[in-house]
Coordinates of N, CA and C in Angstrom, one line a residue:
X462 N 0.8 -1.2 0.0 CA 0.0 0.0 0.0 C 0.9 1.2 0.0
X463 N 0.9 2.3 -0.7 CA 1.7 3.5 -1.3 C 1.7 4.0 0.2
X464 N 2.8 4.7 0.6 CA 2.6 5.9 1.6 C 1.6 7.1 1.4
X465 N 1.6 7.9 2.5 CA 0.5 8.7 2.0 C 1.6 9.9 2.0
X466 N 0.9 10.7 0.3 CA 2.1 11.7 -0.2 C 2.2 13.0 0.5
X467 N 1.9 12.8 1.7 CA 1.9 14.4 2.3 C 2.6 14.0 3.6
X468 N 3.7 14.5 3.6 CA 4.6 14.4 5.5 C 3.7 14.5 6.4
X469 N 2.9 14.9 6.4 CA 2.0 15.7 8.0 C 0.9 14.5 7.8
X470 N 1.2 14.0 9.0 CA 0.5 12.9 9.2 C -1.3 13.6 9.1
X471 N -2.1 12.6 8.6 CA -3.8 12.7 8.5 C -4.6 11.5 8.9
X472 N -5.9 11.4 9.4 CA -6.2 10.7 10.1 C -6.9 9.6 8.8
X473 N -7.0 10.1 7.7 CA -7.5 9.2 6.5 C -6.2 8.0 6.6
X474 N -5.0 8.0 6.3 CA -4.2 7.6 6.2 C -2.9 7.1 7.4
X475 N -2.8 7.9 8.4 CA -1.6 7.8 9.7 C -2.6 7.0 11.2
X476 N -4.0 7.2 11.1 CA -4.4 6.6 12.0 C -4.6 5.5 11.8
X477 N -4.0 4.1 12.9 CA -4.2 2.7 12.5 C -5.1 2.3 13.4
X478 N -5.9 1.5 12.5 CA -7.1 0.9 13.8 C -6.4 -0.1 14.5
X479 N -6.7 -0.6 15.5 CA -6.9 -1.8 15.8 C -7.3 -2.8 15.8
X480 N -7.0 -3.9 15.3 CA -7.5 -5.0 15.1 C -7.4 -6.6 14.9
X481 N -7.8 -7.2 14.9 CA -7.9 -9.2 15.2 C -8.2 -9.8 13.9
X482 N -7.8 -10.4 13.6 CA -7.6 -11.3 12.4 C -8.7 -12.0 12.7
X483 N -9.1 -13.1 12.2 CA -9.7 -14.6 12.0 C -9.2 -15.5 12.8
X484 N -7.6 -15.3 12.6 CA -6.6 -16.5 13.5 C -6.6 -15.9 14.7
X485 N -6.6 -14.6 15.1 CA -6.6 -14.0 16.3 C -5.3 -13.2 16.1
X486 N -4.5 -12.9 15.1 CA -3.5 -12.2 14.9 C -3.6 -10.5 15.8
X487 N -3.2 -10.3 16.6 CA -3.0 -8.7 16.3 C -2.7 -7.7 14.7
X488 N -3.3 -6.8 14.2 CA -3.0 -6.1 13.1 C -3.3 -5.0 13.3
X489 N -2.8 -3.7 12.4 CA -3.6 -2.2 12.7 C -3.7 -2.4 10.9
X490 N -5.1 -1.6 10.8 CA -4.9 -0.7 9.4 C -5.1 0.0 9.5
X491 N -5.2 0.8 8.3 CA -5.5 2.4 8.4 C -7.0 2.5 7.4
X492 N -7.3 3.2 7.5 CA -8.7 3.7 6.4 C -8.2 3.3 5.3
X493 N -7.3 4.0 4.6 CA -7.1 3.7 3.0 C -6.8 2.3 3.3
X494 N -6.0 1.5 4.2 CA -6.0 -0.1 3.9 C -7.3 -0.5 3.8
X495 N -8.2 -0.4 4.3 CA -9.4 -0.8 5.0 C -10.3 -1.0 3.3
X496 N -10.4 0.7 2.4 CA -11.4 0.9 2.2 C -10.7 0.1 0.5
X497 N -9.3 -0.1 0.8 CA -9.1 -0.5 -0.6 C -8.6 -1.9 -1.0
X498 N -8.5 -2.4 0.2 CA -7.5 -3.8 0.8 C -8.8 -4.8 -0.4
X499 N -8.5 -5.9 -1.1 CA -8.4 -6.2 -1.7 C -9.7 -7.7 -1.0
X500 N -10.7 -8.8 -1.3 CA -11.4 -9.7 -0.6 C -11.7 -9.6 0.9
X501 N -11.9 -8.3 1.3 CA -12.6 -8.1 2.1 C -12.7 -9.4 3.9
X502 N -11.2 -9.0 3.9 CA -11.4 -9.7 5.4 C -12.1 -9.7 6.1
X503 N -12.2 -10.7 7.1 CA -12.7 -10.3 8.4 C -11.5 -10.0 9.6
X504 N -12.5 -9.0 10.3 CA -11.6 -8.4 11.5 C -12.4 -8.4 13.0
X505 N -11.9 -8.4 13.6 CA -12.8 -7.7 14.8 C -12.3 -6.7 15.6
X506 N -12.9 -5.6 15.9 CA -12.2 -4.7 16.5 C -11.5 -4.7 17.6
X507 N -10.5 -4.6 18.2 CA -9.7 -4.5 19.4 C -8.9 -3.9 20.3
X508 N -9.8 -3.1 20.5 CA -9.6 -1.5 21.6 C -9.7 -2.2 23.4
X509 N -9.0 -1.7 24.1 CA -9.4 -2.2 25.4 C -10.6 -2.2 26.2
X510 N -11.3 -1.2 25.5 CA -12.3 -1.0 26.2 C -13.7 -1.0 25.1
X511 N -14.9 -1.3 25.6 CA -15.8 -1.3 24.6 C -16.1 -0.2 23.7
X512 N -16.1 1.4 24.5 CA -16.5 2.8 23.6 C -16.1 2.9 22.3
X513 N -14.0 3.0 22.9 CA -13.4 3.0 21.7 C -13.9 1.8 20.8
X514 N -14.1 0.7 20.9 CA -14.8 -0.4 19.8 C -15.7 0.7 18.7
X515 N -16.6 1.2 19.6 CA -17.6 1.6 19.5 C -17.0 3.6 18.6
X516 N -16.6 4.2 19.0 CA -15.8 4.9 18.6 C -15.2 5.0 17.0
X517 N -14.4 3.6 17.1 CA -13.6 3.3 16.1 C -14.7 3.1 14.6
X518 N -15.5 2.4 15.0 CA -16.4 2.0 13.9 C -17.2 3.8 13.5
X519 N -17.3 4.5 14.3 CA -18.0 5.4 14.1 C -16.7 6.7 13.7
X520 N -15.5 6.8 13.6 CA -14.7 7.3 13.2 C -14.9 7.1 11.8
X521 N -14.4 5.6 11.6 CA -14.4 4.8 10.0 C -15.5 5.4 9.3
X522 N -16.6 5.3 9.5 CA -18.1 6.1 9.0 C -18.2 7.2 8.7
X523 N -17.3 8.1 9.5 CA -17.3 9.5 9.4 C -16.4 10.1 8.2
X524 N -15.2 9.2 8.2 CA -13.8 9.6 7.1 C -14.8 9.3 6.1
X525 N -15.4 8.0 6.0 CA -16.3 7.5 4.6 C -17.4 8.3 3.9
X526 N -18.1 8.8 4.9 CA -19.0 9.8 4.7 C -18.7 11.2 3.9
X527 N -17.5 11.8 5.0 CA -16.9 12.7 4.8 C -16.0 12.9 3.3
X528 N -15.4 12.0 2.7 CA -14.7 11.9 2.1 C -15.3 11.6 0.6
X529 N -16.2 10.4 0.6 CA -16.6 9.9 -0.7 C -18.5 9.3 -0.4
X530 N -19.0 10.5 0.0 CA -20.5 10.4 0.6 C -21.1 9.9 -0.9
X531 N -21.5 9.0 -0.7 CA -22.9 8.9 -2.0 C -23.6 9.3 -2.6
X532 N -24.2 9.6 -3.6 CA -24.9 10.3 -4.7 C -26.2 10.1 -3.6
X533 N -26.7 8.4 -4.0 CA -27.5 7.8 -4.4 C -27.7 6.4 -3.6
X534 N -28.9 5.9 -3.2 CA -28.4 4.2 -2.7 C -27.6 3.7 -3.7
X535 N -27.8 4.0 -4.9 CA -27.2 3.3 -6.3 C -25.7 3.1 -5.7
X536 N -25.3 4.6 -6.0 CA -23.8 5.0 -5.4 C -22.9 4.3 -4.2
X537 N -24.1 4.7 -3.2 CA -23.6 3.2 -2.0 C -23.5 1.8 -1.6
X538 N -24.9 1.3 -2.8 CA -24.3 0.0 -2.7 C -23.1 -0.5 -3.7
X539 N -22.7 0.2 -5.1 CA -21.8 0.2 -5.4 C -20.1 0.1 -4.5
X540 N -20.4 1.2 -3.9 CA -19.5 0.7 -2.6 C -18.9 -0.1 -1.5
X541 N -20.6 -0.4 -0.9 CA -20.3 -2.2 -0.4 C -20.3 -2.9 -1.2
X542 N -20.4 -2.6 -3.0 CA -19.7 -4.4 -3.4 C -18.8 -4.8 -3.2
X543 N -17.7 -3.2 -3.6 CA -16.2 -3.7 -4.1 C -15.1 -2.8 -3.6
X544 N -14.0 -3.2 -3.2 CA -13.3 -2.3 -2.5 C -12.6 -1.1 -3.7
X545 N -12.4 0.3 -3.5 CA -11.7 1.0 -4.4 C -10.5 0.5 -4.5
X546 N -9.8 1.0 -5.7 CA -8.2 0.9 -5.9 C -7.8 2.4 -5.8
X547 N -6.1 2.2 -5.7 CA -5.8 3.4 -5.3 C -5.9 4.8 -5.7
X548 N -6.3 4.7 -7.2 CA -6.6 5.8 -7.8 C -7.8 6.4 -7.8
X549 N -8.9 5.5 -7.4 CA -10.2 6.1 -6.8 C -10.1 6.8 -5.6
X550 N -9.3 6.4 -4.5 CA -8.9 6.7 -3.2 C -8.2 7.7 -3.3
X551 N -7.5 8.0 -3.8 CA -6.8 8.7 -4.3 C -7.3 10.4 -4.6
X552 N -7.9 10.0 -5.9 CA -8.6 10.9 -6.5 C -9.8 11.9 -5.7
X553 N -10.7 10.7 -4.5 CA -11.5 11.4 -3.2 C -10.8 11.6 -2.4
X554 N -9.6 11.3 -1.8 CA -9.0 11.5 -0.7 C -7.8 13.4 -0.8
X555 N -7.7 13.5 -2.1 CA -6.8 14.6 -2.3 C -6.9 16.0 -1.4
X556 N -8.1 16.1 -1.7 CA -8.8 17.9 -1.2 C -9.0 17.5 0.3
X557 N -9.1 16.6 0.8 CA -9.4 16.1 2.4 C -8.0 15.9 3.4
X558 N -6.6 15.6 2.5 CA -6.1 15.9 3.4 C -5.4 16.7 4.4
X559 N -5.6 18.4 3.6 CA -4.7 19.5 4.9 C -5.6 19.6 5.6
X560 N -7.4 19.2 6.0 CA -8.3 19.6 7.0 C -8.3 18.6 8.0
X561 N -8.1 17.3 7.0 CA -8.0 16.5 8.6 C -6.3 16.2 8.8
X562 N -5.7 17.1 8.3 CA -4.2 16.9 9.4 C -3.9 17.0 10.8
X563 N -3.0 16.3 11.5 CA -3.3 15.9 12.6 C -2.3 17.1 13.3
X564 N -0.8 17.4 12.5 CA -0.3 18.3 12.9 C -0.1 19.4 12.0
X565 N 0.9 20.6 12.3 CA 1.0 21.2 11.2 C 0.6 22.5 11.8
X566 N 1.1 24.0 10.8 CA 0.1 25.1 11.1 C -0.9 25.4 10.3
X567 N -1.9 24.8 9.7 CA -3.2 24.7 8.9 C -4.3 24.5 10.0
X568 N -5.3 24.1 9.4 CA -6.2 23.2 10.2 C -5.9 21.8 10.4
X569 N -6.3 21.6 11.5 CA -6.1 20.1 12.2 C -7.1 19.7 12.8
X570 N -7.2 18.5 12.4 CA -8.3 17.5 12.6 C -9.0 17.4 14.2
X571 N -9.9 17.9 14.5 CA -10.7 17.8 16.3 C -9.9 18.3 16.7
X572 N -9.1 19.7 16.4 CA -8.6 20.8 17.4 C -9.0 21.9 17.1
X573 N -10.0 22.2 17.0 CA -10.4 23.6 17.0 C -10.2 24.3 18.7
X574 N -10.2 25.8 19.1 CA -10.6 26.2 17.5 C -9.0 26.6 16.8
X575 N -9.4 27.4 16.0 CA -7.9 27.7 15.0 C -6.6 27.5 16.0
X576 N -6.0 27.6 15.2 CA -3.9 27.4 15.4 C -3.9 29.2 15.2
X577 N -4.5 29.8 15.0 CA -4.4 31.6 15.5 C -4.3 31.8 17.2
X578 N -5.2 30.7 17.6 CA -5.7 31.2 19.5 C -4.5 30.1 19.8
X579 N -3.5 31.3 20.5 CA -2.1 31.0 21.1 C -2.9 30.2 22.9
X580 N -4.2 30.4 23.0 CA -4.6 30.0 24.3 C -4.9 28.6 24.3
X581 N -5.5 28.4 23.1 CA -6.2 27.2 23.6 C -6.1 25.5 22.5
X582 N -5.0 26.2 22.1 CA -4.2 25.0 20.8 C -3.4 24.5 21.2
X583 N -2.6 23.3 21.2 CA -1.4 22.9 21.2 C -1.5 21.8 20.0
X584 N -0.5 21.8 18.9 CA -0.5 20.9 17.7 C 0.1 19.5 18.6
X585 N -0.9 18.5 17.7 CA -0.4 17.1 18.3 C 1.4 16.7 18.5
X586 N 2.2 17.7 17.5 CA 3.4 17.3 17.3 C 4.0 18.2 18.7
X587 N 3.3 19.2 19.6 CA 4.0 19.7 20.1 C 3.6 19.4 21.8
X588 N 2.6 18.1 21.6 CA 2.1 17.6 23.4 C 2.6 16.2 23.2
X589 N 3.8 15.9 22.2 CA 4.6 14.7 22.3 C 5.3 14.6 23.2
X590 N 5.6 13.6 24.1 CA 6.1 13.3 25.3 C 7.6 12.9 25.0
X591 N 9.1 13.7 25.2 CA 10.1 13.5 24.7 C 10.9 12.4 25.7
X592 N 11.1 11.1 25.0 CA 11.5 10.1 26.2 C 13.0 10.3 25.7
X593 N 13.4 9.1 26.5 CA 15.3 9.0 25.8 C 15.7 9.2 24.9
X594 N 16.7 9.4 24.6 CA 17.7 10.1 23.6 C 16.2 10.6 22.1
X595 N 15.9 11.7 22.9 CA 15.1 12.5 21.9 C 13.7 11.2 21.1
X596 N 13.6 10.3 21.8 CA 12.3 9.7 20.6 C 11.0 9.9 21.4
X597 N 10.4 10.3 20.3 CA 9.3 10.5 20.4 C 8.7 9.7 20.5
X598 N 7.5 8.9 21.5 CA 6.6 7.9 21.3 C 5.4 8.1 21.9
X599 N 5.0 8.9 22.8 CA 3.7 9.1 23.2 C 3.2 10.5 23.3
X600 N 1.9 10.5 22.9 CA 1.2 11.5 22.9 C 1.1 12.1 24.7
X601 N 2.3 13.4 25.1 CA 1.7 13.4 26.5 C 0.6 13.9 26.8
X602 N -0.3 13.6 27.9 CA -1.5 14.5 29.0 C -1.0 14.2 30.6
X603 N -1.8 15.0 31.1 CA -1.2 15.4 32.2 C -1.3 14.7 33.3
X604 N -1.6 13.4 33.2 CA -1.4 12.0 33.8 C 0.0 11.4 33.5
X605 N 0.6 11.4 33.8 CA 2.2 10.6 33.3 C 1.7 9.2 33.2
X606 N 0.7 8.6 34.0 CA 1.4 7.1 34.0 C -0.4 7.1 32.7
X607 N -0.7 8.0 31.6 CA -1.8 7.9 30.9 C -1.3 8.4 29.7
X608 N -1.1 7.7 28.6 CA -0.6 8.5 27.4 C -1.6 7.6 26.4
X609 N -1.1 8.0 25.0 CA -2.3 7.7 23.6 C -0.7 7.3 23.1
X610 N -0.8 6.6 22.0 CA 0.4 6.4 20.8 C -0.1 7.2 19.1
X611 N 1.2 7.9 19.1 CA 0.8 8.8 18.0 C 0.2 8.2 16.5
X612 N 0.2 6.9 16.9 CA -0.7 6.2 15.8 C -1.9 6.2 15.8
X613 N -2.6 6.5 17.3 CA -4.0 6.3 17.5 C -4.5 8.0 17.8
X614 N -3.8 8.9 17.3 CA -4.3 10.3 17.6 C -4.7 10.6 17.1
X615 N -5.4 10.5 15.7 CA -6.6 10.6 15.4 C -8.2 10.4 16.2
X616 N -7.9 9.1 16.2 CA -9.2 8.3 17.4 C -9.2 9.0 18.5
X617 N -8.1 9.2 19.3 CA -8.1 9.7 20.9 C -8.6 11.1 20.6
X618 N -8.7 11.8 19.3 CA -9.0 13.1 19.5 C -10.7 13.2 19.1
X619 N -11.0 12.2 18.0 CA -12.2 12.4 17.7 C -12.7 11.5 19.2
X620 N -12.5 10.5 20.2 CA -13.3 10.3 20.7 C -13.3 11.3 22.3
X621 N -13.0 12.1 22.0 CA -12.5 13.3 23.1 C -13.5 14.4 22.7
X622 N -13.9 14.5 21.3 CA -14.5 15.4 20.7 C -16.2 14.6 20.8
X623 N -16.1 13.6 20.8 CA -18.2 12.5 20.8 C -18.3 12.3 21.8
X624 N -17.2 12.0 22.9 CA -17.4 11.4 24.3 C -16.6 11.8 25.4
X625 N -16.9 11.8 26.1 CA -16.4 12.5 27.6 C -16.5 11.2 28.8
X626 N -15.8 11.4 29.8 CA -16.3 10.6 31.0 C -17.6 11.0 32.0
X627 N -18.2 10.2 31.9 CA -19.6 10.8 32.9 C -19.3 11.1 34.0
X628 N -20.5 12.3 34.9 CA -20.1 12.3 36.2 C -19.9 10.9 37.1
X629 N -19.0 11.0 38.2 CA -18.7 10.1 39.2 C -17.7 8.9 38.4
X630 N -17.3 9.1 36.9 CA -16.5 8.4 36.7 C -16.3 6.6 36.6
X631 N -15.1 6.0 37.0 CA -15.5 4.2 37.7 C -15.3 3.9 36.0
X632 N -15.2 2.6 36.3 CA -14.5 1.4 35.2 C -16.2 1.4 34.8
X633 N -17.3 1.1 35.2 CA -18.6 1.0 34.8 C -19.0 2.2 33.8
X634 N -18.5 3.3 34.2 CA -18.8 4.6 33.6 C -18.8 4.7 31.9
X635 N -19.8 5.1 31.3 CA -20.2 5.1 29.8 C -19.8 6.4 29.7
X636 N -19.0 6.7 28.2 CA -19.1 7.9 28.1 C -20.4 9.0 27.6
X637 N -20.2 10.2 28.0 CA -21.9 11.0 27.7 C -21.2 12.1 26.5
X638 N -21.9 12.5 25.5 CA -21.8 13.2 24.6 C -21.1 14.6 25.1
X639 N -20.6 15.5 24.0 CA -19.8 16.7 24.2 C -20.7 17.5 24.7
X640 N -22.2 17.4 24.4 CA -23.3 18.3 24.5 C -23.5 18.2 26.0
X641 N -22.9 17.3 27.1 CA -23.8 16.5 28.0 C -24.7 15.7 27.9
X642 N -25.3 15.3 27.3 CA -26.4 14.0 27.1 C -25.6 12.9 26.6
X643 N -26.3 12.2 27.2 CA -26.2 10.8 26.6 C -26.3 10.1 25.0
X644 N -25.9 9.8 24.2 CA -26.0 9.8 23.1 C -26.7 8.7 22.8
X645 N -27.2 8.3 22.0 CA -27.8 6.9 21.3 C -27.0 6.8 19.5
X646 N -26.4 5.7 20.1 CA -25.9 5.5 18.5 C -26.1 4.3 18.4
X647 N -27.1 4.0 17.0 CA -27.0 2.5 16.6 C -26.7 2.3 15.2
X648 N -25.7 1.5 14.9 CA -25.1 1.1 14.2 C -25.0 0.0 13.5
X649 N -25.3 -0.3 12.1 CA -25.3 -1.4 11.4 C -24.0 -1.7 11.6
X650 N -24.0 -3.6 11.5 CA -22.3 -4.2 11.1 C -23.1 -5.1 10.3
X651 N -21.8 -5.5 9.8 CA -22.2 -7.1 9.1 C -21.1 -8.2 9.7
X652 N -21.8 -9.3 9.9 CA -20.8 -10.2 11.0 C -20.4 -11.4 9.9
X653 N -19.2 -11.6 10.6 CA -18.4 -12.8 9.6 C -18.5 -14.1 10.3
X654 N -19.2 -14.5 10.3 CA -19.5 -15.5 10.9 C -18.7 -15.9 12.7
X655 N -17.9 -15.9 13.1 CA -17.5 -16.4 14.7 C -18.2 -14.8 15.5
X656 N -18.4 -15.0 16.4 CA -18.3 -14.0 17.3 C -17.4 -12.7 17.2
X657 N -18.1 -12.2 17.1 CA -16.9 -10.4 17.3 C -16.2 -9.9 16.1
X658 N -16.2 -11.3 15.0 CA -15.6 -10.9 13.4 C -16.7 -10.1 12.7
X659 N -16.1 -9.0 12.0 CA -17.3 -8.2 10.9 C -16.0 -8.1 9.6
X660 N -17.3 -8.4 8.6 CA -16.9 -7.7 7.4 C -16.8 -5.9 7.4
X661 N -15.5 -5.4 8.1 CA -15.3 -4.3 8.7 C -16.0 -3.4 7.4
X662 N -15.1 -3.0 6.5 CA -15.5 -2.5 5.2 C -17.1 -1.7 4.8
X663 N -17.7 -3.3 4.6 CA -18.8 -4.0 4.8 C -20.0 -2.5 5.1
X664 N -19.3 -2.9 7.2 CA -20.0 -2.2 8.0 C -20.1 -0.8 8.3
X665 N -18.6 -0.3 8.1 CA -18.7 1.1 8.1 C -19.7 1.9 6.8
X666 N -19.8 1.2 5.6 CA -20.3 2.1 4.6 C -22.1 1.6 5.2
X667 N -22.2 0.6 5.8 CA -23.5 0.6 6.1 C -23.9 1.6 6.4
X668 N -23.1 1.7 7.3 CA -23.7 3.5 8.0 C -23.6 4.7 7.5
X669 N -22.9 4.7 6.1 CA -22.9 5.8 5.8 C -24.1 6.4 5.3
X670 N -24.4 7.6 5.2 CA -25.9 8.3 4.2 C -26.0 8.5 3.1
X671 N -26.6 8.3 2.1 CA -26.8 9.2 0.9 C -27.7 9.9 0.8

């Protein structure tokens, strides 16, 4: 799969999901693997916690939506037949990536507001956590023993931006929308037959709208 032609990492391309094979492999893709990867595996998602599950699938929907929205049902079931090749991807993905850049001085992706307000910005490249001899590996916050991996900052920012911790907090605790309320999201998948496998693909364009 081609790199993606722009340095400044984007969440179409630099964010990798997490995920489970069939055999139980650990794997990450990215969206453009996802939307173009070739017989349509199965995966299951595998985040530690159920939201992010939950999150992730609803990230995938959003780039899909956002990026190559459908005319027409025509248009979208077109879509769930067959995966794009890279010049289709390509060709929708072009104009989409300096807005959802993750760093950079442009716009960036779930950090509003602008990179003008010296108050209330900080670019993802510049809340990186500097370990030994200068490498970079974690996204810092202000928990030391709590960090994100700059693979998943995409996700950790969009699900920062849908979900929050509820009051009183606890391992039971669901997250509640940015608005304060509670959100209802229901979401089509399509399952690959064992438990927990979906035709990922599949399931994200389910949800998308025309």
């Amino acid at each position: 799969m081609p790199d993606s032609p722009d340095p400044i990492p984007n969440a179409f391309e630099d964010q990798r999901f997490r995920l489970r094979t069939a055999d139980g492999e650990p794997v990450t893709r990215s969206f453009r693997e996802l939307v173009t990867e070739p017989g349509d595996p199965a995966y299951a998602l595998d985040y530690p916690q159920p939201f992010y599950d939950v999150a992730a699938l609803n990230l995938l929907t959003f780039l899909a939506q956002w990026a190559f929205e459908p005319e027409d049902a025509a248009a979208l079931a077109a879509r769930l037949a067959r995966p794009m090749d890279d010049d289709e991807f390509e060709a929708g993905i072009a104009e989409h990536r300096a807005p959802f850049a993750l760093t950079g001085d442009g716009p960036r992706f779930m950090q509003a507001p602008g990179p003008g307000d010296p108050k209330k910005t900080k670019p993802v490249e510049d809340a990186v956590l500097i370990t030994h001899a200068g490498d970079k590996s974690f996204l810092h916050r202000g928990d030391p023993d709590w960090a994100v991996a700059p693979d998943q900052a995409a996700l950790f920012l969009f699900t920062r931006n849908t979900f929050y911790e509820g009051a009183g907090g606890g391992a039971g605790q669901y997250k509640k929308g940015t608005n304060g309320d509670t959100p209802v999201r229901s979401l089509a998948t399509v399952p690959a037959g064992r438990s927990g496998l979906l035709h990922l693909r599949k399931s994200f364009w389910l949800n998308v709208l025309s």
